[in-house]
XYZ file of C-alpha atoms in Angstrom:
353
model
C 0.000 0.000 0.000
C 2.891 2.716 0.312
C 4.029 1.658 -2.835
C 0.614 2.436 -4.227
C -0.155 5.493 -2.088
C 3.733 7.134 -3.316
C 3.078 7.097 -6.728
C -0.215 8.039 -6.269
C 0.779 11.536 -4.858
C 3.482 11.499 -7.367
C 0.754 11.399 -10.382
C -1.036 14.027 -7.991
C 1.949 16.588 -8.332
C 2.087 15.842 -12.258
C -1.503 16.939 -12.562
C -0.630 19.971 -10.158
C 2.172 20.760 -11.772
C 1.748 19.480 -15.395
C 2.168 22.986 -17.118
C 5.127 23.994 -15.762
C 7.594 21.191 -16.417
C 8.364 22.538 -19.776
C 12.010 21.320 -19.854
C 13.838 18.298 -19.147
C 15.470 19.169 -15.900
C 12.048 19.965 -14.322
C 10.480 16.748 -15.728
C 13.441 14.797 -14.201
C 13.679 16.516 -10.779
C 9.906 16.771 -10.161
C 9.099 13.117 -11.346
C 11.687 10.813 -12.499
C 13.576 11.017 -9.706
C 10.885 10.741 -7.281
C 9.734 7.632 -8.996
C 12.859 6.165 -9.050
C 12.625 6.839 -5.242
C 9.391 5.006 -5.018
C 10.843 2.179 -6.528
C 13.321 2.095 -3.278
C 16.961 3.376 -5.288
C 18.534 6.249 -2.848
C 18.707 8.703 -5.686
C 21.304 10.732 -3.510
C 24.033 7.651 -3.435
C 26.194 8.042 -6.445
C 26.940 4.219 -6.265
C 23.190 3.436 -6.433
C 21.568 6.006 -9.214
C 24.619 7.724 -11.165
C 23.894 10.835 -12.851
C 25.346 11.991 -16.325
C 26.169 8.126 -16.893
C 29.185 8.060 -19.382
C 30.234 5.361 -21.134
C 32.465 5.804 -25.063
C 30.975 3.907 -27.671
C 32.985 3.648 -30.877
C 33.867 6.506 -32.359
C 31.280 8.430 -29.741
C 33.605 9.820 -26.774
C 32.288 11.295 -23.635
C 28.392 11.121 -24.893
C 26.010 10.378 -21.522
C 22.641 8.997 -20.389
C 20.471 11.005 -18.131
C 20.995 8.096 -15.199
C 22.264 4.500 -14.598
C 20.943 2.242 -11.842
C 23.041 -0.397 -10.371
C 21.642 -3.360 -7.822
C 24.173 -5.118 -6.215
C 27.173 -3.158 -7.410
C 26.047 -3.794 -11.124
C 24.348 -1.531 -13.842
C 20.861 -2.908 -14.424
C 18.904 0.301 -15.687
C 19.596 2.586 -18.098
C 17.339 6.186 -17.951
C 16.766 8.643 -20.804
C 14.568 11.732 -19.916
C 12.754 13.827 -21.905
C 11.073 16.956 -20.792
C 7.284 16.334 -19.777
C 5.615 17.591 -22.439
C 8.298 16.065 -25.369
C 8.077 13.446 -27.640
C 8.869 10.114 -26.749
C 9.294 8.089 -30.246
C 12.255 5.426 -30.401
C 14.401 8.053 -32.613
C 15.021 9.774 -29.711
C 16.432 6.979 -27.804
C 19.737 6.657 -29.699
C 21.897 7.235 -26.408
C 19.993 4.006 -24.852
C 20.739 2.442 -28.071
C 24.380 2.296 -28.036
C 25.042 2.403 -24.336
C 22.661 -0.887 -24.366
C 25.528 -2.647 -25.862
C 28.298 -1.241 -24.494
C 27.567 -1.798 -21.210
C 25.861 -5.162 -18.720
C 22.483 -3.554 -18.392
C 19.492 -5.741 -19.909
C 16.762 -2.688 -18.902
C 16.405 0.499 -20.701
C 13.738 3.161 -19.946
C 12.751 6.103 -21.671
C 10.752 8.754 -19.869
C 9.314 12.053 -20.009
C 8.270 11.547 -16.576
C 4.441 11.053 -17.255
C 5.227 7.501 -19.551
C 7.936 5.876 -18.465
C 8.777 2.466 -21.215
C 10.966 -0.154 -20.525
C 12.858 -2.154 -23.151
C 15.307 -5.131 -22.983
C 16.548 -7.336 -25.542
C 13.711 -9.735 -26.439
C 13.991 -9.894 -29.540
C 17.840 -10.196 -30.569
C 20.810 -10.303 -27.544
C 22.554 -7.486 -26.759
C 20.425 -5.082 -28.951
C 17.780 -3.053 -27.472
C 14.120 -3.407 -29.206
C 12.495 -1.412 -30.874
C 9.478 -1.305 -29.128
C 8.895 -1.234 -24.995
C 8.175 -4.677 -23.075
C 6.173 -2.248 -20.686
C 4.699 1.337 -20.077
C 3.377 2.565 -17.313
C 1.293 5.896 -17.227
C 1.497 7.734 -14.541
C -1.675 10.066 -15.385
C -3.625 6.871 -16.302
C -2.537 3.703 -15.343
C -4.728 0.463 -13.242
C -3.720 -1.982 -10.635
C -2.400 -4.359 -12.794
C -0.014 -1.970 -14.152
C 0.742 -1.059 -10.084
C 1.892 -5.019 -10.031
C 3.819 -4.830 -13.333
C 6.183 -1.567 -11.698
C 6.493 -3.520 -8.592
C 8.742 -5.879 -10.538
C 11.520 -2.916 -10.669
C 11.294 -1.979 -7.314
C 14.698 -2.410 -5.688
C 13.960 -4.820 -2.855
C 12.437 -7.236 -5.211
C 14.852 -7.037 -8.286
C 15.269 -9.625 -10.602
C 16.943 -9.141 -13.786
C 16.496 -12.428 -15.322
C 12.933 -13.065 -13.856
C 12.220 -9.319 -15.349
C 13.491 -10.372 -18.667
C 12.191 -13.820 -19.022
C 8.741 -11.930 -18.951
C 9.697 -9.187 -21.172
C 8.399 -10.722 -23.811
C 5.498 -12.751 -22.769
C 4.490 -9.232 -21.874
C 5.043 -7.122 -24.783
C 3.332 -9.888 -26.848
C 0.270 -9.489 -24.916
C 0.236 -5.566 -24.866
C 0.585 -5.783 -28.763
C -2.242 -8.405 -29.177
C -4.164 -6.232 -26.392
C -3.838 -3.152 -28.642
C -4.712 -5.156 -32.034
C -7.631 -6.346 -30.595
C -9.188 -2.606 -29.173
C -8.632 -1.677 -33.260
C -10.251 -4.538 -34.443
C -13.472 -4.366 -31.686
C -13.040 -0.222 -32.249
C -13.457 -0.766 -36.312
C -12.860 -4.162 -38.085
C -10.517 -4.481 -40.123
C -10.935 -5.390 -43.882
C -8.829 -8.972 -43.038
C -11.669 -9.850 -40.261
C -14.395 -8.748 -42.338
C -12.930 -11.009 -45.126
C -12.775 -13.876 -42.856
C -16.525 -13.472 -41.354
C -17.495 -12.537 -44.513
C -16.299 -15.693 -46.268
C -18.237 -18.388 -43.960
C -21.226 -16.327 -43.971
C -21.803 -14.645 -47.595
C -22.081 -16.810 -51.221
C -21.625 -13.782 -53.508
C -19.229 -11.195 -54.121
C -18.035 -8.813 -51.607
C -19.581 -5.726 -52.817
C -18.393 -2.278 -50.785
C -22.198 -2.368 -49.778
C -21.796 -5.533 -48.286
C -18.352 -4.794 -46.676
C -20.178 -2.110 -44.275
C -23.164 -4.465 -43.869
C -20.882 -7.092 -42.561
C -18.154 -3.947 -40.656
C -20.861 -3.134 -39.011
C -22.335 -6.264 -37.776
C -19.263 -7.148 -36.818
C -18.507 -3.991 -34.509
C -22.079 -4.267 -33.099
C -21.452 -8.196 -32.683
C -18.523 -7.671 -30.614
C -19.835 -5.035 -28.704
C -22.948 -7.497 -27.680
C -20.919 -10.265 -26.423
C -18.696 -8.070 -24.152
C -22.087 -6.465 -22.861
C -23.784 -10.076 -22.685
C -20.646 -11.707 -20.876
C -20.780 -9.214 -18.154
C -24.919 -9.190 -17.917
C -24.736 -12.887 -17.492
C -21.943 -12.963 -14.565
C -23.631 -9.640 -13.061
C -27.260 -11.612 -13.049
C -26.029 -14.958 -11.907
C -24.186 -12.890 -8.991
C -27.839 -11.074 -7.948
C -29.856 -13.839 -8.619
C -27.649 -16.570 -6.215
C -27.034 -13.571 -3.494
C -23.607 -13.880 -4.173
C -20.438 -11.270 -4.824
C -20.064 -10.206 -8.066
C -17.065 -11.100 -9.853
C -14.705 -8.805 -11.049
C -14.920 -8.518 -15.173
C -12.833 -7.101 -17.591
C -13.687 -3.858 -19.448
C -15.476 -3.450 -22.982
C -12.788 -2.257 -25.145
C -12.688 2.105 -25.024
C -14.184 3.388 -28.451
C -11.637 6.340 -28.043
C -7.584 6.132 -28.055
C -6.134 6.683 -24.672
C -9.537 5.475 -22.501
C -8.936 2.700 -20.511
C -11.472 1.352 -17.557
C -10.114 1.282 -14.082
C -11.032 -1.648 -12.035
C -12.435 1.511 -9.709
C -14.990 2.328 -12.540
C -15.718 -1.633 -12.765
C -16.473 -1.899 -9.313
C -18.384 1.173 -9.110
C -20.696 0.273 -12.353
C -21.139 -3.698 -10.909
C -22.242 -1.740 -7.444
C -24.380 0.660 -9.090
C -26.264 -2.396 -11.376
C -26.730 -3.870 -8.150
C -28.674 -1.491 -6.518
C -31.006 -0.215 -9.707
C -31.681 -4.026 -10.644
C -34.397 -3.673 -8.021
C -36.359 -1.699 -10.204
C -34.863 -2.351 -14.040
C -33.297 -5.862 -15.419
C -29.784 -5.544 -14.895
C -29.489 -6.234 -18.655
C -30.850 -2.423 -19.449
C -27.983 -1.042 -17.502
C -24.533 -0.979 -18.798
C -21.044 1.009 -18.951
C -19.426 3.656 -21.339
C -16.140 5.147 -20.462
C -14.773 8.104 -21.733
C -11.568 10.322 -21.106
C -12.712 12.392 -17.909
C -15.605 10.079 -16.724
C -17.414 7.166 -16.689
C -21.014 6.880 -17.426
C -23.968 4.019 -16.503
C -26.734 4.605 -18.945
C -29.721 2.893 -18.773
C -30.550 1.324 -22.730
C -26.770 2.316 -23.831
C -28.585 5.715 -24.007
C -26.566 8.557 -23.613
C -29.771 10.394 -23.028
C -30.551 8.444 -20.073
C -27.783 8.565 -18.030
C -27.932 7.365 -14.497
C -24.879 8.590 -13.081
C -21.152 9.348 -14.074
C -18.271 8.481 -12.202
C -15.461 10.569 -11.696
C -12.461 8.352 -10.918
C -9.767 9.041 -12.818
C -7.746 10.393 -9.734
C -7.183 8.061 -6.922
C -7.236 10.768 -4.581
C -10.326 13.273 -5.409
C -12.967 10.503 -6.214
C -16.675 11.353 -7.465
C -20.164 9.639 -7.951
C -22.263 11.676 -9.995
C -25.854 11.689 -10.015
C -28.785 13.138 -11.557
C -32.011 15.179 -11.395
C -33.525 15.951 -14.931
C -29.979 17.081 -16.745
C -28.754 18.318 -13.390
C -25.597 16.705 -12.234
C -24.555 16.397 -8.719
C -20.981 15.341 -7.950
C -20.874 13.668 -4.646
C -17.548 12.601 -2.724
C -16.651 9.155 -2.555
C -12.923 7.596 -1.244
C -14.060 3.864 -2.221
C -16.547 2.501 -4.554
C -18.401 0.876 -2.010
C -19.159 4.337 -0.557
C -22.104 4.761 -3.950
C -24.501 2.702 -1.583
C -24.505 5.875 0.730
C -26.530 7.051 -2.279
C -28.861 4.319 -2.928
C -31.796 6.769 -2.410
C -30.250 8.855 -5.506
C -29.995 6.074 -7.922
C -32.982 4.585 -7.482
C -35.173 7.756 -7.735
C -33.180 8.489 -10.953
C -34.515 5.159 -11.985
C -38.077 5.788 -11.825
C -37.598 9.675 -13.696
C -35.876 7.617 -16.713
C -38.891 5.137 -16.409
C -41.122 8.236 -16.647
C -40.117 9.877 -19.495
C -39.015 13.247 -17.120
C -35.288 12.372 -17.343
C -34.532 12.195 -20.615
């Protein structure tokens, strides 16, 4: 938990102080450094995090990385910064390139203090890949990616447990991201492949879109129906309701917190006293998190405001009237189980919409 709670005030002073760390001394001072003291490293012990890290390479005398971490008296981690608001695209990595090689460390990370990606050398020894094995958010990240970071944290380093995952890991984030395209809008190879076990005739542009669509739709169904049928066995058998993964984000850069799935699963609870649990689902967005009743933006039964860890909201409605209540916890939206419910029967009545 003070893992957790550290780098939750740290993504609390990049929000505070997000338009001031223009340049790369302010990005590393006022976040990389304090994450790397998160992660346990005793940023002021040269022998531990070493600053202006030079190493010759070649022809290249006296160029430097930003930092170099060493457990156990060896260099692990290699750190570029960038400044908060810069790019962050591989061609500016060429330090981490060549000082990859020339030196024992298997972990490189490139940060402008908000994303921080790690490479190694999954894909061909000694050479650092071109994509990251892992990146963690610190404006937007879940608990999963809480565990993941944990991994790097001094007390619990382990370089060749860290690498052996590498690229189980990076393999999944690529198929993750793949996927959200293809559920977001299907590509012409799916609709092909549906397309051929379903239609005799000639795939016409007209029937391309029939089948794009239907496809999109289809997905979007079975995500909605998986979760229906796990949150309606749970209230039928009095039981807890499972934890479920989220529908795939229609937008780039939206992903569901397991806060937001806790909170919608909590708020289906209470409102299937009145509606089937089946009229009531999720759609996340970048700043909130709705619950509309009939995937009807018009008929929204409350929003949940829970992108920050630390200023949490639940909020709720009176015509188009939105109330933002104070919550710490999900479990604190059955204080308002009065609101809810009466929101219920004005959406029922036709005076919500």
């Amino acid at each position: 938990m003070e893992f957790e709670n550290t780098i939750s005030e740290l993504q609390a002073t990049l929000r505070k102080h997000r338009a001031k760390l223009l340049t790369e001394e302010a990005a590393k001072t006022t976040l990389v450094l304090p994450f790397l003291r998160a992660l346990g490293y005793d940023i002021f012990n040269p022998d531990e995090v070493i600053p202006e890290f030079v190493c010759d390479v070649g022809t290249k005398k006296g160029e430097k990385v930003d930092y170099a971490i060493c457990v156990s008296g060896e260099i692990q981690v290699l750190v570029e910064c960038k400044p908060a608001n810069g790019d962050l695209s591989i061609k500016h990595a060429s330090q981490l390139y060549r000082y990859f090689a020339a030196t024992d460390a298997r972990i490189a990370l490139l940060t402008n203090g908000v994303l921080y990606r790690f490479f190694t050398d999954a894909e061909k020894a000694n050479m650092m890949d071109d994509r990251p094995f892992f990146t963690f958010d610190l404006d937007n990240y879940k608990k999963s990616d809480l565990r993941t970071l944990a991994a790097f944290q001094r007390a619990d380093f382990n370089l060749e447990r860290i690498v052996s995952h590498a690229g189980a890991l990076k393999l999944q984030s690529e198929v993750t991201a793949e996927l959200r395209k293809e559920f977001a809008d299907p590509s012409d190879d799916l609709i092909r492949l549906i397309a051929g076990r379903l239609h005799d005739g000639r795939l016409t542009e007209a029937v391309r879109e029939r089948f794009r669509n239907a496809i999109a739709n289809s997905i979007s169904s079975l995500i909605r129906d998986g979760i229906n049928e796990r949150l309606e066995n749970a209230i039928s058998h009095g039981g807890a309701i499972e934890e479920v993964p989220p529908a795939p984000a229609d937008d780039d850069g939206v992903e569901t917190s397991e806060a937001e799935i806790d909170g919608f699963n909590i708020i289906r609870a209470i409102c299937a006293s009145k509606v089937s649990p089946a009229r009531i689902v999720m759609r996340d967005a970048k700043s909130y998190c709705a619950v509309l009743l009939d995937n009807n933006n018009r008929r929204t039964i409350a929003r949940m405001h829970f992108n920050s860890p630390t200023s949490r909201y639940l909020g709720v409605f009176a015509g188009k009237d939105e109330t933002r209540l104070p919550v710490t916890e999900p479990v604190d939206i059955y204080q308002h189980q009065k609101a809810l419910l009466a929101r219920i029967v004005e959406l029922e009545s036709g005076n919500g919409d």
